[in-house]
Amino acid sequence: MILEKLSLINYKNITEATLELSPKINCFIGQNGVGKTNVLDAIYYLSFCHSANNPIDSQVIRHGEEFFMIEGEYSGQLTVDSYDYLKLSVSCGMKRGQKKHFKRNKKEYKRLSEHIGLIPIVVVSPSDTLLIEGGSEERRRLMDMVISQYDSTYIEALNRYNKALQQRNTMLKAEEEPDIDVISIWEEQMASAGEHIYKCRDAFVKEMVPIFQRYYETISGNQEKVALNYISHCQRGPLLEVIQRDRFKDRAVGYSLHGVHRDDLEFMLGDHLMKREGSQGQNKTFVISLKLAQFDFLKRTNSKTTPLLLLDDIFDKLDAGRVEQIVNLVAGDEFGQIFITDTNRDHLDQILSASSHDYRIFHVDNGDINRKSQNV
């Protein structure tokens, strides 16, 4: 999939911009806080129907304005073996105090979940360090974001599970004793949807590990060994039994202690947890390798559609050798359209000099975006 044109009105600090984009490399240069990341966030929004870093839609509207609008014009092959190309328009608009309208080819979606996976995307950003330093919810979100882009049944199972979990927790918190028959119904729904979620996550992790390890070895120069370990209550036996086994304890604390909402993904450096042993450079290499492995995975699973790759200020805290390896990787033919932000023009010049592909460079300053150069 290729994003040919991006139009923005009142999106965060960007008043108005219309960008004609390169099919390969698009670079956004500027100081911190001027709006480079906001461009990438708008591209993310068109894939996931929400901002990457703010779940409240009204808060992406530029201060002092009453609405925002984003629109992307895409093209892509209909099938991996086809010479026919589709043209696709995706847009979203919202006025303050009203619901957003998300459209595909000018037709509004009835359910936003129908859109997820149409335009696969992988984002690498400074906030990815939370995958290592943060709680297990960050790593579950990582699995959910990738799997939901190629398996619509996974999103449906997540919705069923979360609804049942919420209902069960409400009953656990109530002053009156829960009705056994009613709470059992919610537990059965949790177990049914949870087992499906577990199977999807388990298969995903098993397939991801060797791809991830290969990327890490390349970027690090084979200096360290890394691994991913998936941990789930489903590994203790049938999930329904695991959930019901500690119902009394759950009632005492007022929420569900067991289920796939407690799953985790351990990040290992050698025999130790990365969060305890990894340096800043190793942590960053770990998450970049993980995201590049996601790209590889989605490219092979999502109807052979090449995802968009968004690289937001990724070179900080990496030594020259690791930067060079990343540059060589992303400049290759395996990757499709790439969007890069950086404050340092030297990094971008390295990528552009290593690539024979088309590129465009944009300068961003306080929400104003101007194209500076391109090769054709």
Short mmCIF file of C-alpha atoms in Angstrom, two decimals:
data_model
loop_
_atom_site.label_atom_id
_atom_site.label_comp_id
_atom_site.label_asym_id
_atom_site.label_seq_id
_atom_site.Cartn_x
_atom_site.Cartn_y
_atom_site.Cartn_z
CA MET A 1 0.00 0.00 0.00
CA ILE A 2 1.26 3.49 -0.89
CA LEU A 3 0.05 6.77 0.62
CA GLU A 4 0.19 9.16 -2.34
CA LYS A 5 -1.32 12.26 -0.78
CA LEU A 6 -2.02 13.40 2.78
CA SER A 7 -4.27 16.37 3.60
CA LEU A 8 -4.59 17.82 7.12
CA ILE A 9 -6.71 20.60 8.61
CA ASN A 10 -6.47 21.60 12.29
CA TYR A 11 -4.76 18.33 13.27
CA LYS A 12 -2.91 19.01 16.52
CA ASN A 13 -0.54 21.94 15.78
CA ILE A 14 -0.89 21.69 11.99
CA THR A 15 -3.26 24.35 10.64
CA GLU A 16 -3.40 23.09 7.08
CA ALA A 17 -1.15 20.97 4.87
CA THR A 18 -1.39 18.98 1.66
CA LEU A 19 1.56 16.68 1.03
CA GLU A 20 2.37 14.92 -2.24
CA LEU A 21 4.42 11.97 -1.04
CA SER A 22 7.19 9.78 -2.38
CA PRO A 23 6.28 6.12 -2.92
CA LYS A 24 9.48 5.15 -1.10
CA ILE A 25 11.16 7.50 1.43
CA ASN A 26 9.64 10.59 3.05
CA CYS A 27 11.77 12.53 5.53
CA PHE A 28 10.51 15.16 7.97
CA ILE A 29 13.20 17.34 9.51
CA GLY A 30 12.81 19.85 12.34
CA GLN A 31 13.51 20.56 15.98
CA ASN A 32 11.70 18.75 18.79
CA GLY A 33 8.11 19.83 19.35
CA VAL A 34 7.48 21.47 15.96
CA GLY A 35 5.01 18.88 14.61
CA LYS A 36 7.03 16.16 12.87
CA THR A 37 5.48 13.41 14.97
CA ASN A 38 2.00 14.85 14.37
CA VAL A 39 2.35 14.09 10.66
CA LEU A 40 3.14 10.47 11.43
CA ASP A 41 0.31 10.36 13.96
CA ALA A 42 -2.17 11.47 11.29
CA ILE A 43 -0.99 8.61 9.06
CA TYR A 44 -1.44 6.24 12.00
CA TYR A 45 -4.94 7.63 12.59
CA LEU A 46 -5.98 6.73 9.03
CA SER A 47 -5.01 3.10 9.69
CA PHE A 48 -6.30 2.61 13.25
CA CYS A 49 -9.13 5.18 13.46
CA HIS A 50 -7.52 6.92 16.44
CA SER A 51 -4.37 8.73 17.48
CA ALA A 52 -1.38 6.67 18.59
CA ASN A 53 -0.84 8.74 21.74
CA ASN A 54 -4.20 10.29 22.64
CA PRO A 55 -7.36 8.16 22.87
CA ILE A 56 -9.62 11.24 23.16
CA ASP A 57 -10.50 12.30 19.62
CA SER A 58 -11.53 15.84 20.50
CA GLN A 59 -8.06 16.53 21.89
CA VAL A 60 -6.40 16.17 18.47
CA ILE A 61 -8.32 19.25 17.27
CA ARG A 62 -6.00 22.26 17.03
CA HIS A 63 -6.39 24.64 19.99
CA GLY A 64 -8.95 27.35 19.29
CA GLU A 65 -10.51 25.50 16.33
CA GLU A 66 -13.86 23.71 16.11
CA PHE A 67 -13.02 20.70 13.93
CA PHE A 68 -10.28 18.59 12.38
CA MET A 69 -10.06 16.76 9.05
CA ILE A 70 -7.53 14.27 7.71
CA GLU A 71 -7.62 12.51 4.37
CA GLY A 72 -5.30 10.05 2.67
CA GLU A 73 -5.27 8.93 -0.94
CA TYR A 74 -3.74 5.46 -1.38
CA SER A 75 -2.91 3.03 -4.14
CA GLY A 76 -1.98 -0.63 -4.06
CA GLN A 77 -2.06 -3.92 -5.93
CA LEU A 78 -5.36 -5.77 -5.79
CA THR A 79 -3.52 -9.08 -5.27
CA VAL A 80 0.10 -10.10 -5.00
CA ASP A 81 0.04 -11.49 -8.57
CA SER A 82 -2.10 -8.74 -10.07
CA TYR A 83 -1.03 -5.86 -12.28
CA ASP A 84 -4.27 -4.05 -11.47
CA TYR A 85 -4.15 -1.29 -8.86
CA LEU A 86 -6.83 -0.04 -6.55
CA LYS A 87 -7.35 3.59 -5.61
CA LEU A 88 -8.47 4.20 -2.07
CA SER A 89 -9.54 7.32 -0.20
CA VAL A 90 -9.77 7.30 3.60
CA SER A 91 -10.91 10.33 5.59
CA CYS A 92 -11.93 11.32 9.09
CA GLY A 93 -13.54 14.51 10.32
CA MET A 94 -14.91 15.64 13.65
CA LYS A 95 -16.51 18.74 15.14
CA ARG A 96 -16.23 19.50 18.83
CA GLY A 97 -19.09 17.95 20.77
CA GLN A 98 -20.03 15.61 17.94
CA LYS A 99 -18.99 12.11 16.92
CA LYS A 100 -16.28 11.54 14.34
CA HIS A 101 -17.08 10.40 10.81
CA PHE A 102 -14.68 7.86 9.34
CA LYS A 103 -15.10 7.13 5.64
CA ARG A 104 -13.68 4.86 2.96
CA ASN A 105 -14.17 6.12 -0.58
CA LYS A 106 -16.67 8.67 0.83
CA LYS A 107 -18.83 5.95 2.42
CA GLU A 108 -19.00 6.04 6.21
CA TYR A 109 -18.19 2.91 8.19
CA LYS A 110 -20.90 1.40 10.36
CA ARG A 111 -18.25 -0.27 12.52
CA LEU A 112 -14.68 1.03 12.73
CA SER A 113 -13.41 -2.52 13.31
CA GLU A 114 -14.20 -3.18 9.63
CA HIS A 115 -11.37 -0.80 8.69
CA ILE A 116 -8.60 -2.26 10.86
CA GLY A 117 -6.08 -4.17 8.74
CA LEU A 118 -6.98 -2.51 5.44
CA ILE A 119 -3.88 -0.30 5.60
CA PRO A 120 -1.28 -2.21 7.66
CA ILE A 121 1.22 -0.04 9.46
CA VAL A 122 4.23 -0.39 11.78
CA VAL A 123 5.41 2.50 13.97
CA VAL A 124 8.80 2.75 15.68
CA SER A 125 8.98 5.62 18.19
CA PRO A 126 10.71 6.72 21.42
CA SER A 127 7.64 5.62 23.41
CA ASP A 128 8.43 2.01 22.48
CA THR A 129 10.75 1.88 25.49
CA LEU A 130 7.54 1.44 27.52
CA LEU A 131 7.34 -2.04 26.04
CA ILE A 132 10.37 -2.87 28.18
CA GLU A 133 9.98 -0.51 31.12
CA GLY A 134 6.17 -0.48 31.39
CA GLY A 135 3.63 -2.97 32.67
CA SER A 136 2.25 -6.05 30.96
CA GLU A 137 -0.63 -4.06 29.38
CA GLU A 138 1.91 -2.42 27.04
CA ARG A 139 3.10 -5.79 25.74
CA ARG A 140 -0.45 -7.13 25.39
CA ARG A 141 -1.33 -4.03 23.39
CA LEU A 142 1.62 -4.79 21.11
CA MET A 143 0.29 -8.30 20.39
CA ASP A 144 -3.26 -7.03 19.96
CA MET A 145 -2.23 -4.29 17.52
CA VAL A 146 -0.36 -6.68 15.22
CA ILE A 147 -2.76 -9.63 15.29
CA SER A 148 -5.83 -7.43 14.78
CA GLN A 149 -4.34 -6.16 11.50
CA TYR A 150 -4.52 -9.59 9.86
CA ASP A 151 -7.21 -11.51 11.80
CA SER A 152 -10.68 -9.97 12.14
CA THR A 153 -11.82 -12.85 14.37
CA TYR A 154 -9.25 -11.72 16.93
CA ILE A 155 -10.83 -8.27 17.30
CA GLU A 156 -14.25 -9.88 17.73
CA ALA A 157 -12.89 -12.23 20.40
CA LEU A 158 -11.24 -9.32 22.23
CA ASN A 159 -14.51 -7.40 22.26
CA ARG A 160 -16.43 -10.41 23.58
CA TYR A 161 -13.82 -11.10 26.23
CA ASN A 162 -13.62 -7.51 27.45
CA LYS A 163 -17.40 -7.21 27.67
CA ALA A 164 -17.65 -10.43 29.70
CA LEU A 165 -14.72 -9.37 31.90
CA GLN A 166 -16.36 -6.02 32.61
CA GLN A 167 -19.66 -7.67 33.53
CA ARG A 168 -17.97 -10.20 35.80
CA ASN A 169 -15.96 -7.48 37.55
CA THR A 170 -19.13 -5.44 38.11
CA MET A 171 -20.71 -8.45 39.84
CA LEU A 172 -17.57 -9.08 41.91
CA LYS A 173 -17.60 -5.48 43.18
CA ALA A 174 -21.30 -5.44 44.05
CA GLU A 175 -22.38 -5.43 47.70
CA GLU A 176 -24.83 -8.30 47.21
CA GLU A 177 -23.51 -11.79 46.58
CA PRO A 178 -23.28 -12.58 42.84
CA ASP A 179 -25.88 -14.84 41.28
CA ILE A 180 -23.96 -18.05 40.53
CA ASP A 181 -25.86 -18.80 37.32
CA VAL A 182 -25.36 -15.29 35.91
CA ILE A 183 -21.68 -14.98 36.81
CA SER A 184 -21.09 -18.45 35.36
CA ILE A 185 -22.45 -17.25 32.01
CA TRP A 186 -19.94 -14.39 31.92
CA GLU A 187 -17.14 -16.74 32.95
CA GLU A 188 -18.01 -19.13 30.14
CA GLN A 189 -17.92 -16.25 27.65
CA MET A 190 -14.56 -15.10 29.03
CA ALA A 191 -13.16 -18.62 28.72
CA SER A 192 -14.46 -19.19 25.19
CA ALA A 193 -13.15 -15.87 23.83
CA GLY A 194 -10.00 -16.09 25.95
CA GLU A 195 -8.99 -19.48 24.60
CA HIS A 196 -9.24 -18.08 21.06
CA ILE A 197 -7.17 -15.02 22.00
CA TYR A 198 -4.54 -17.26 23.60
CA LYS A 199 -4.21 -19.48 20.52
CA CYS A 200 -3.76 -16.43 18.27
CA ARG A 201 -1.18 -14.84 20.58
CA ASP A 202 0.72 -18.10 21.05
CA ALA A 203 0.93 -18.75 17.30
CA PHE A 204 1.98 -15.15 16.68
CA VAL A 205 4.81 -15.22 19.22
CA LYS A 206 6.15 -18.58 18.04
CA GLU A 207 6.33 -17.34 14.46
CA MET A 208 7.73 -13.94 15.43
CA VAL A 209 10.64 -15.13 17.57
CA PRO A 210 13.06 -16.32 14.85
CA ILE A 211 12.33 -13.25 12.68
CA PHE A 212 12.92 -10.94 15.64
CA GLN A 213 16.14 -12.72 16.63
CA ARG A 214 17.46 -12.44 13.08
CA TYR A 215 16.90 -8.66 13.02
CA TYR A 216 18.49 -8.24 16.46
CA GLU A 217 21.56 -10.22 15.46
CA THR A 218 21.96 -8.10 12.31
CA ILE A 219 21.64 -4.73 14.07
CA SER A 220 23.79 -5.67 17.09
CA GLY A 221 26.46 -7.43 15.06
CA ASN A 222 25.53 -10.70 16.78
CA GLN A 223 26.80 -9.38 20.11
CA GLU A 224 23.92 -10.61 22.29
CA LYS A 225 21.25 -13.30 22.38
CA VAL A 226 17.61 -12.32 22.89
CA ALA A 227 14.28 -14.13 23.25
CA LEU A 228 10.53 -13.65 23.78
CA ASN A 229 8.60 -15.75 26.30
CA TYR A 230 4.79 -15.69 26.23
CA ILE A 231 3.16 -16.14 29.66
CA SER A 232 -0.58 -16.89 30.02
CA HIS A 233 -2.99 -18.36 32.55
CA CYS A 234 -4.22 -20.56 29.68
CA GLN A 235 -1.00 -22.53 30.10
CA ARG A 236 -2.28 -23.75 33.49
CA GLY A 237 -5.18 -25.72 32.00
CA PRO A 238 -8.69 -25.06 30.64
CA LEU A 239 -9.31 -21.34 31.12
CA LEU A 240 -12.81 -21.77 32.54
CA GLU A 241 -11.40 -23.91 35.36
CA VAL A 242 -8.61 -21.42 36.01
CA ILE A 243 -11.07 -18.52 36.21
CA GLN A 244 -13.58 -20.30 38.44
CA ARG A 245 -10.93 -21.82 40.72
CA ASP A 246 -10.30 -18.53 42.54
CA ARG A 247 -13.76 -16.96 42.35
CA PHE A 248 -13.77 -16.51 46.13
CA LYS A 249 -10.46 -14.64 46.04
CA ASP A 250 -11.68 -12.53 43.09
CA ARG A 251 -14.76 -11.61 45.12
CA ALA A 252 -12.54 -10.49 48.00
CA VAL A 253 -10.44 -8.14 45.84
CA GLY A 254 -13.33 -7.07 43.60
CA TYR A 255 -11.91 -7.96 40.19
CA SER A 256 -10.79 -10.91 38.06
CA LEU A 257 -7.28 -12.12 38.88
CA HIS A 258 -7.06 -14.70 36.11
CA GLY A 259 -7.57 -14.61 32.36
CA VAL A 260 -5.87 -13.46 29.17
CA HIS A 261 -6.16 -9.85 30.37
CA ARG A 262 -3.19 -10.77 32.61
CA ASP A 263 -1.02 -12.26 29.83
CA ASP A 264 2.54 -11.03 29.46
CA LEU A 265 5.42 -11.22 27.01
CA GLU A 266 8.82 -11.52 28.66
CA PHE A 267 11.69 -9.77 26.89
CA MET A 268 14.92 -11.66 27.53
CA LEU A 269 18.57 -10.65 27.13
CA GLY A 270 20.48 -13.89 27.53
CA ASP A 271 18.99 -15.54 30.62
CA HIS A 272 17.81 -12.28 32.19
CA LEU A 273 14.91 -9.87 31.75
CA MET A 274 15.85 -7.05 29.37
CA LYS A 275 14.36 -4.43 31.73
CA ARG A 276 16.91 -5.43 34.41
CA GLU A 277 20.01 -6.00 32.31
CA GLY A 278 19.71 -3.98 29.08
CA SER A 279 21.60 -0.75 28.38
CA GLN A 280 19.84 2.12 26.60
CA GLY A 281 21.36 1.03 23.30
CA GLN A 282 20.38 -2.61 23.82
CA ASN A 283 16.83 -1.63 24.81
CA LYS A 284 16.44 0.48 21.70
CA THR A 285 17.93 -2.26 19.49
CA PHE A 286 15.48 -4.71 21.06
CA VAL A 287 12.34 -2.69 20.32
CA ILE A 288 13.49 -1.66 16.82
CA SER A 289 14.18 -5.32 15.99
CA LEU A 290 10.77 -6.24 17.37
CA LYS A 291 9.02 -3.65 15.21
CA LEU A 292 10.94 -4.63 12.06
CA ALA A 293 9.95 -8.24 12.75
CA GLN A 294 6.32 -7.10 12.97
CA PHE A 295 6.74 -5.47 9.57
CA ASP A 296 8.09 -8.70 8.10
CA PHE A 297 5.28 -10.67 9.74
CA LEU A 298 2.49 -8.38 8.51
CA LYS A 299 3.94 -8.29 5.02
CA ARG A 300 3.61 -12.07 4.78
CA THR A 301 0.27 -12.47 6.55
CA ASN A 302 -1.83 -9.48 5.50
CA SER A 303 -2.74 -10.61 1.96
CA LYS A 304 0.89 -9.95 1.00
CA THR A 305 0.29 -6.20 1.49
CA THR A 306 3.44 -4.25 2.32
CA PRO A 307 2.81 -2.16 5.47
CA LEU A 308 3.71 1.49 5.80
CA LEU A 309 6.76 1.95 8.03
CA LEU A 310 6.89 4.99 10.33
CA LEU A 311 10.25 5.71 11.99
CA ASP A 312 9.95 8.50 14.55
CA ASP A 313 13.29 9.76 15.92
CA ILE A 314 14.75 6.26 16.23
CA PHE A 315 18.51 6.91 16.04
CA ASP A 316 19.07 8.59 19.40
CA LYS A 317 21.16 6.58 21.92
CA LEU A 318 22.44 4.15 19.28
CA ASP A 319 26.11 3.77 18.43
CA ALA A 320 27.31 4.38 14.87
CA GLY A 321 27.50 0.68 14.05
CA ARG A 322 23.88 0.01 14.96
CA VAL A 323 22.70 3.12 13.12
CA GLU A 324 24.52 1.91 10.01
CA GLN A 325 22.89 -1.53 10.19
CA ILE A 326 19.40 -0.03 10.56
CA VAL A 327 20.08 2.33 7.65
CA ASN A 328 21.16 -0.57 5.45
CA LEU A 329 18.04 -2.54 6.40
CA VAL A 330 15.37 0.11 5.81
CA ALA A 331 17.00 1.39 2.61
CA GLY A 332 16.67 -2.06 1.04
CA ASP A 333 14.01 -3.37 -1.31
CA GLU A 334 12.27 -5.43 1.39
CA PHE A 335 10.60 -2.33 2.78
CA GLY A 336 7.94 -0.33 0.98
CA GLN A 337 6.97 3.26 1.75
CA ILE A 338 8.83 4.77 4.69
CA PHE A 339 8.22 7.90 6.77
CA ILE A 340 11.13 9.15 8.89
CA THR A 341 11.42 12.01 11.37
CA ASP A 342 14.69 13.29 12.78
CA THR A 343 16.35 16.44 14.08
CA ASN A 344 19.66 15.34 12.58
CA ARG A 345 20.03 15.68 8.81
CA ASP A 346 23.16 13.49 8.89
CA HIS A 347 21.15 10.35 9.69
CA LEU A 348 18.76 11.01 6.83
CA ASP A 349 21.63 11.68 4.43
CA GLN A 350 23.04 8.26 5.37
CA ILE A 351 19.76 6.57 4.49
CA LEU A 352 19.33 8.49 1.26
CA SER A 353 22.91 7.86 0.11
CA ALA A 354 22.46 4.13 0.81
CA SER A 355 19.29 3.99 -1.27
CA SER A 356 18.73 4.41 -4.98
CA HIS A 357 14.99 4.91 -4.41
CA ASP A 358 12.87 8.01 -4.82
CA TYR A 359 12.73 10.30 -1.78
CA ARG A 360 11.29 13.61 -0.61
CA ILE A 361 12.44 15.82 2.25
CA PHE A 362 10.04 18.08 4.17
CA HIS A 363 10.98 20.77 6.69
CA VAL A 364 8.62 21.17 9.64
CA ASP A 365 8.51 24.34 11.77
CA ASN A 366 5.71 25.05 14.26
CA GLY A 367 3.15 23.12 12.26
CA ASP A 368 4.19 24.50 8.87
CA ILE A 369 5.39 21.81 6.43
CA ASN A 370 7.42 22.69 3.35
CA ARG A 371 9.01 20.36 0.81
CA LYS A 372 12.72 21.10 0.58
CA SER A 373 14.07 18.59 -1.90
CA GLN A 374 13.51 15.38 -3.77
CA ASN A 375 15.15 13.09 -6.29
CA VAL A 376 13.24 11.96 -9.35
#
